[in-house]
CSV table of C-alpha atoms in Angstrom, one decimal:
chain,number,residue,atom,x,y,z
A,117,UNK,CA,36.7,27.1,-82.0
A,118,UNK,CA,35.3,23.4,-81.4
A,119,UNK,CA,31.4,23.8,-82.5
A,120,UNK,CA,31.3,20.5,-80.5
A,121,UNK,CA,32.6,22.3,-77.3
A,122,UNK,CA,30.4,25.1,-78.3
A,123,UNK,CA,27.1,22.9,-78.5
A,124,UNK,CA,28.4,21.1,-75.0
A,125,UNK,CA,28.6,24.4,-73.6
A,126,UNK,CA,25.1,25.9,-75.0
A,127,UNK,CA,23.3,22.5,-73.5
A,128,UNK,CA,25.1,22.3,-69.8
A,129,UNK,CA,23.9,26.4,-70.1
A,130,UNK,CA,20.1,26.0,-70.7
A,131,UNK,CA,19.8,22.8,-68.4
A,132,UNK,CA,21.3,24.9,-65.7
A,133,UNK,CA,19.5,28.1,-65.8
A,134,UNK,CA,16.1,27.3,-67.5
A,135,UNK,CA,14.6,28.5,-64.3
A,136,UNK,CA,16.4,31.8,-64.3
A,137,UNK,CA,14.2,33.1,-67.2
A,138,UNK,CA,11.0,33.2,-64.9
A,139,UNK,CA,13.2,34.9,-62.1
A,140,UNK,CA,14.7,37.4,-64.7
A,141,UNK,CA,10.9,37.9,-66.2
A,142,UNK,CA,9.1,38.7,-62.9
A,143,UNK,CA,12.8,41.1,-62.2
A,144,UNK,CA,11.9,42.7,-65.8
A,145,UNK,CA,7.7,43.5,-64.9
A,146,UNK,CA,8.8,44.7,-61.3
A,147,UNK,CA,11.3,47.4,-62.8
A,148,UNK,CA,8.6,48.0,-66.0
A,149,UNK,CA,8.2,51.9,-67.0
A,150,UNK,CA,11.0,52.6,-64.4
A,151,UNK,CA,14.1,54.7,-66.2
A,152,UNK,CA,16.7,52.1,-66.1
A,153,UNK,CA,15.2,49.5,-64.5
A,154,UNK,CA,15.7,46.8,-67.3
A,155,UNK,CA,19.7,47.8,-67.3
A,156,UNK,CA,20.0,47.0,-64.0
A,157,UNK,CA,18.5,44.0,-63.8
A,158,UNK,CA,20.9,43.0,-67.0
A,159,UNK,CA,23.7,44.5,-64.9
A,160,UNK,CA,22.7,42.3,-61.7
A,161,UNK,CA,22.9,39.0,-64.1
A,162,UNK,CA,25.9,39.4,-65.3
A,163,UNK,CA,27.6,40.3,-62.3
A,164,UNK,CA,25.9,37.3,-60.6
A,165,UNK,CA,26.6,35.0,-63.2
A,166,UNK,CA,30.3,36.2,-63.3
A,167,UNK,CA,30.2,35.0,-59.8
A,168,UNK,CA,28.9,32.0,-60.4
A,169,UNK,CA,32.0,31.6,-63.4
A,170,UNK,CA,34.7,32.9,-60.8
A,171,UNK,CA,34.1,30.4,-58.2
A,172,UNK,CA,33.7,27.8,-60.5
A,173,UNK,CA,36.6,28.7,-62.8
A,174,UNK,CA,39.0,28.9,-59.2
A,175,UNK,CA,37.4,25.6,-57.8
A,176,UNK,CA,38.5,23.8,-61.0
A,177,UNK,CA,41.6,25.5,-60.7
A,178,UNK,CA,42.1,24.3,-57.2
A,179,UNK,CA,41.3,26.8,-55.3
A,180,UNK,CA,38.8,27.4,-52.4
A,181,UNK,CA,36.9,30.5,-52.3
A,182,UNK,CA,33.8,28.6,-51.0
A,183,UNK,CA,33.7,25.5,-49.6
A,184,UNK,CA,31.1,23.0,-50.6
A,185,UNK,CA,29.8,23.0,-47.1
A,186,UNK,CA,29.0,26.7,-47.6
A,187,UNK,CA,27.1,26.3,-50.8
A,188,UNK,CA,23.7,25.4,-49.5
A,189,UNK,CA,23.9,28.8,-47.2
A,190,UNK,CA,23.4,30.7,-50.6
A,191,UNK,CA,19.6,30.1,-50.0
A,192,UNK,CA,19.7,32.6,-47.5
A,193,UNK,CA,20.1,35.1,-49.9
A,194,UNK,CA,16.4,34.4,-52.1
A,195,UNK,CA,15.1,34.0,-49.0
A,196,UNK,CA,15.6,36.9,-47.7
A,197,UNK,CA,15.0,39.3,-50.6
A,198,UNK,CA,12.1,37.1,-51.1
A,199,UNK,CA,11.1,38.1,-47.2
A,200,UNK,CA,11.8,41.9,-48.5
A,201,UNK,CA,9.9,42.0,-51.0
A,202,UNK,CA,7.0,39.9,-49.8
A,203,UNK,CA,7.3,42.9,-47.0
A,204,UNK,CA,7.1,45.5,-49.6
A,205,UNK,CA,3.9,43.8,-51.8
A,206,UNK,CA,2.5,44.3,-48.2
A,207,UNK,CA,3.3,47.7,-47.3
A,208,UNK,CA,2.5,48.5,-50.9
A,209,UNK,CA,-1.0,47.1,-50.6
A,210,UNK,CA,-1.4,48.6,-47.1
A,211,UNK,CA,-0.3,52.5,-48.0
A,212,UNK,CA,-1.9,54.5,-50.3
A,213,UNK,CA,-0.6,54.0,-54.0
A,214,UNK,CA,1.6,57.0,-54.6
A,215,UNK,CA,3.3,56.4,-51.2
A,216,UNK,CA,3.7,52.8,-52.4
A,217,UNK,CA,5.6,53.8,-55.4
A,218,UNK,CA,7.9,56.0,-53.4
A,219,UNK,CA,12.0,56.5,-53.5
A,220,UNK,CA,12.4,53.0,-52.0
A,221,UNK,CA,10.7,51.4,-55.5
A,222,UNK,CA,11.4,54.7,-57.9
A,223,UNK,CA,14.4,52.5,-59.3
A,224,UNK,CA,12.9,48.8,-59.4
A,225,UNK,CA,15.1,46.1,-58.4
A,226,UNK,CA,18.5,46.9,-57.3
A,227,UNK,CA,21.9,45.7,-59.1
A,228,UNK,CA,22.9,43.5,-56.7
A,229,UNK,CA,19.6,42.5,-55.4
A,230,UNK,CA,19.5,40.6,-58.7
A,231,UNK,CA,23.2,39.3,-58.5
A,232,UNK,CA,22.4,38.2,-55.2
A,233,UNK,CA,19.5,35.7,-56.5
A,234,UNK,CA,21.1,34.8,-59.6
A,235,UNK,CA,24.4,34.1,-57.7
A,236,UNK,CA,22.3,32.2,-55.0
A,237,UNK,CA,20.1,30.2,-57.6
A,238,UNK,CA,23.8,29.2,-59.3
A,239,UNK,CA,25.4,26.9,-56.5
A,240,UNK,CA,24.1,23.7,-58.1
A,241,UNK,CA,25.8,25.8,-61.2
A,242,UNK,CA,29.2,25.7,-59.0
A,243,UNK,CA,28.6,22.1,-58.7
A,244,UNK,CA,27.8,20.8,-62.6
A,245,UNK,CA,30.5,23.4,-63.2
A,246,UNK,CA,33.5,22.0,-61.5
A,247,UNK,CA,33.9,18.9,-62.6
A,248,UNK,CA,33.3,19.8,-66.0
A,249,UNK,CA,35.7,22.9,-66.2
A,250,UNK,CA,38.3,20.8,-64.1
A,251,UNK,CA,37.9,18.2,-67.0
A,252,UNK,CA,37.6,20.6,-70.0
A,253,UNK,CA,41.3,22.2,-70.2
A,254,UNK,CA,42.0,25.6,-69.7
A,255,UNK,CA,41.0,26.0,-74.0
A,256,UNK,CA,38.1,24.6,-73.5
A,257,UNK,CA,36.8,26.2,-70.4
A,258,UNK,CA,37.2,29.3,-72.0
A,259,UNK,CA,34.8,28.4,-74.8
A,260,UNK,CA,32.4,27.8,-72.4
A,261,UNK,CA,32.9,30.8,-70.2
A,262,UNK,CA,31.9,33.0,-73.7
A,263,UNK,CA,29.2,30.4,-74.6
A,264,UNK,CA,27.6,31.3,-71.6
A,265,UNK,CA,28.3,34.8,-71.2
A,266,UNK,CA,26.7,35.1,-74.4
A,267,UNK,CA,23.9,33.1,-73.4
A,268,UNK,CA,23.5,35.2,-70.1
A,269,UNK,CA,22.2,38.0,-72.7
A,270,UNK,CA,19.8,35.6,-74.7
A,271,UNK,CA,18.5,34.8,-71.4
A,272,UNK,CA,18.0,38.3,-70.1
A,273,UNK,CA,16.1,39.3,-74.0
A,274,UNK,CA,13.8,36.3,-73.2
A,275,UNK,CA,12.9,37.4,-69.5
A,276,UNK,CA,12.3,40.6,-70.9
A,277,UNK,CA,10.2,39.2,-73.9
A,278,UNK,CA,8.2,37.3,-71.3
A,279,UNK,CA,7.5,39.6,-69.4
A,280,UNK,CA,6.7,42.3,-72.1
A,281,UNK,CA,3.7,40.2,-73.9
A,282,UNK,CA,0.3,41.1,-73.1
A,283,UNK,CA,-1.0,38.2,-71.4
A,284,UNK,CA,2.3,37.6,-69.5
A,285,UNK,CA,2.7,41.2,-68.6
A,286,UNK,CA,-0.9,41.7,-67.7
A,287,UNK,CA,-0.7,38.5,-65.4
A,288,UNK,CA,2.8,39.6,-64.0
A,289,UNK,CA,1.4,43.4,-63.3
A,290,UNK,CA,-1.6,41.7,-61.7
A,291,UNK,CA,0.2,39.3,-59.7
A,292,UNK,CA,4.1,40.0,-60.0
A,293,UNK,CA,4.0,41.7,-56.5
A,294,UNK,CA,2.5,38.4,-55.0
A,295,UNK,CA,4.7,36.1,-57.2
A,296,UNK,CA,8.1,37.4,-56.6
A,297,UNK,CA,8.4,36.7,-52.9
A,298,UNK,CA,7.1,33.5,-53.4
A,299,UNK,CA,9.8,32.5,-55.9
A,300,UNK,CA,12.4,34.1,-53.9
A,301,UNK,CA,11.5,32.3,-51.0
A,302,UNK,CA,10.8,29.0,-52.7
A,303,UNK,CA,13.8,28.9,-54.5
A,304,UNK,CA,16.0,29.9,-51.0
A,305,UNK,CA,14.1,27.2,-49.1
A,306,UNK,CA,14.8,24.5,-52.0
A,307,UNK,CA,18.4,25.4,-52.5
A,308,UNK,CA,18.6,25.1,-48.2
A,309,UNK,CA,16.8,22.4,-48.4
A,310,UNK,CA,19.0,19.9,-51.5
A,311,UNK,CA,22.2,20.8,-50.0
A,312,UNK,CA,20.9,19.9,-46.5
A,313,UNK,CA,21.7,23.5,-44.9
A,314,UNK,CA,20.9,23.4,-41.2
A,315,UNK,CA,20.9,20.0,-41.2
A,316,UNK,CA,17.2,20.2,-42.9
């Protein structure tokens, strides 16, 4: 194995995603003290982030599966949890707090709620990807793929370390409810907004 490739491939991964570990912390204190919470947010980045490989793995290759047209669209998908959960932090504030925490939140957030975002937050992945996949060789692009599968778990262990320190996880308890839907939302709007969705 090419350290070289290896090194490439750890860079392009933290340039890419440094913003996922704030999404994957505030993910980690909304599911906190909820049985199996933290495993399915794990579960929702990976399968996300496979997403994100898949595409960019058959778009190298050639093939279609999304054309670059379509990419902006993602933002829909933040947006749109963001909206949820922004409804949610309402109702939650509204009802009384045992009818807050109800079946609807028992779990914390959902497998593909996460995969959804981290999918979403990835199409300027798709597009540093490509090119470099396209360029790499099939050898090569399979270093990266591990590289950053195993950087997909370093990741999650940081979101989760964030959001377990005191000050962090006091400030994300306080304020997680209000600060989710706002990075949802800000993050759909912004990737609508750089790929010019809707003509914005």
């Amino acid at each position: 194995m090419n350290l070289g490739v290896v090194g490439q491939a750890a860079g392009l991964f933290a340039v890419t995603n440094i913003d996922d570990i704030l999404v994957l912390a505030l993910f980690f204190s909304q599911g906190a003290g909820r049985r199996g919470a933290a495993a399915r947010v794990v579960a929702g980045q990976y399968l996300g982030f496979l997403g994100i490989l898949a595409v960019a793995a058959a778009a190298a290759f050639g093939a279609t599966f999304l054309p670059e047209p379509v990419l902006p669209y993602l933002g829909l998908l933040p947006l749109a949890l963001g909206l949820k959960a922004a409804w949610q932090a309402w109702k939650e504030r509204r009802d009384a707090r045992e009818e807050a925490l109800g079946e609807e939140h028992a779990g914390g957030p959902k497998v593909l709620e996460v995969a959804a975002v981290t999918f979403a937050n990835g199409g300027d992945n798709i597009g540093v990807y490509v090119p470099v996949f396209a360029t790499a060789g099939a050898g090569s692009m399979s270093v990266y793929i591990v590289v950053f599968l195993a950087l997909v778990a370093v990741w999650c262990a940081a979101g989760r370390f964030l959001a377990n320190r005191p000050v962090v996880a006091r400030a994300l308890s306080r304020w997680g409810h209000v600060l989710l839907p706002i990075v949802l939302i800000g993050l759909g709007v912004l990737i609508l907004v750089e790929g010019g969705a809707f003509g914005l």
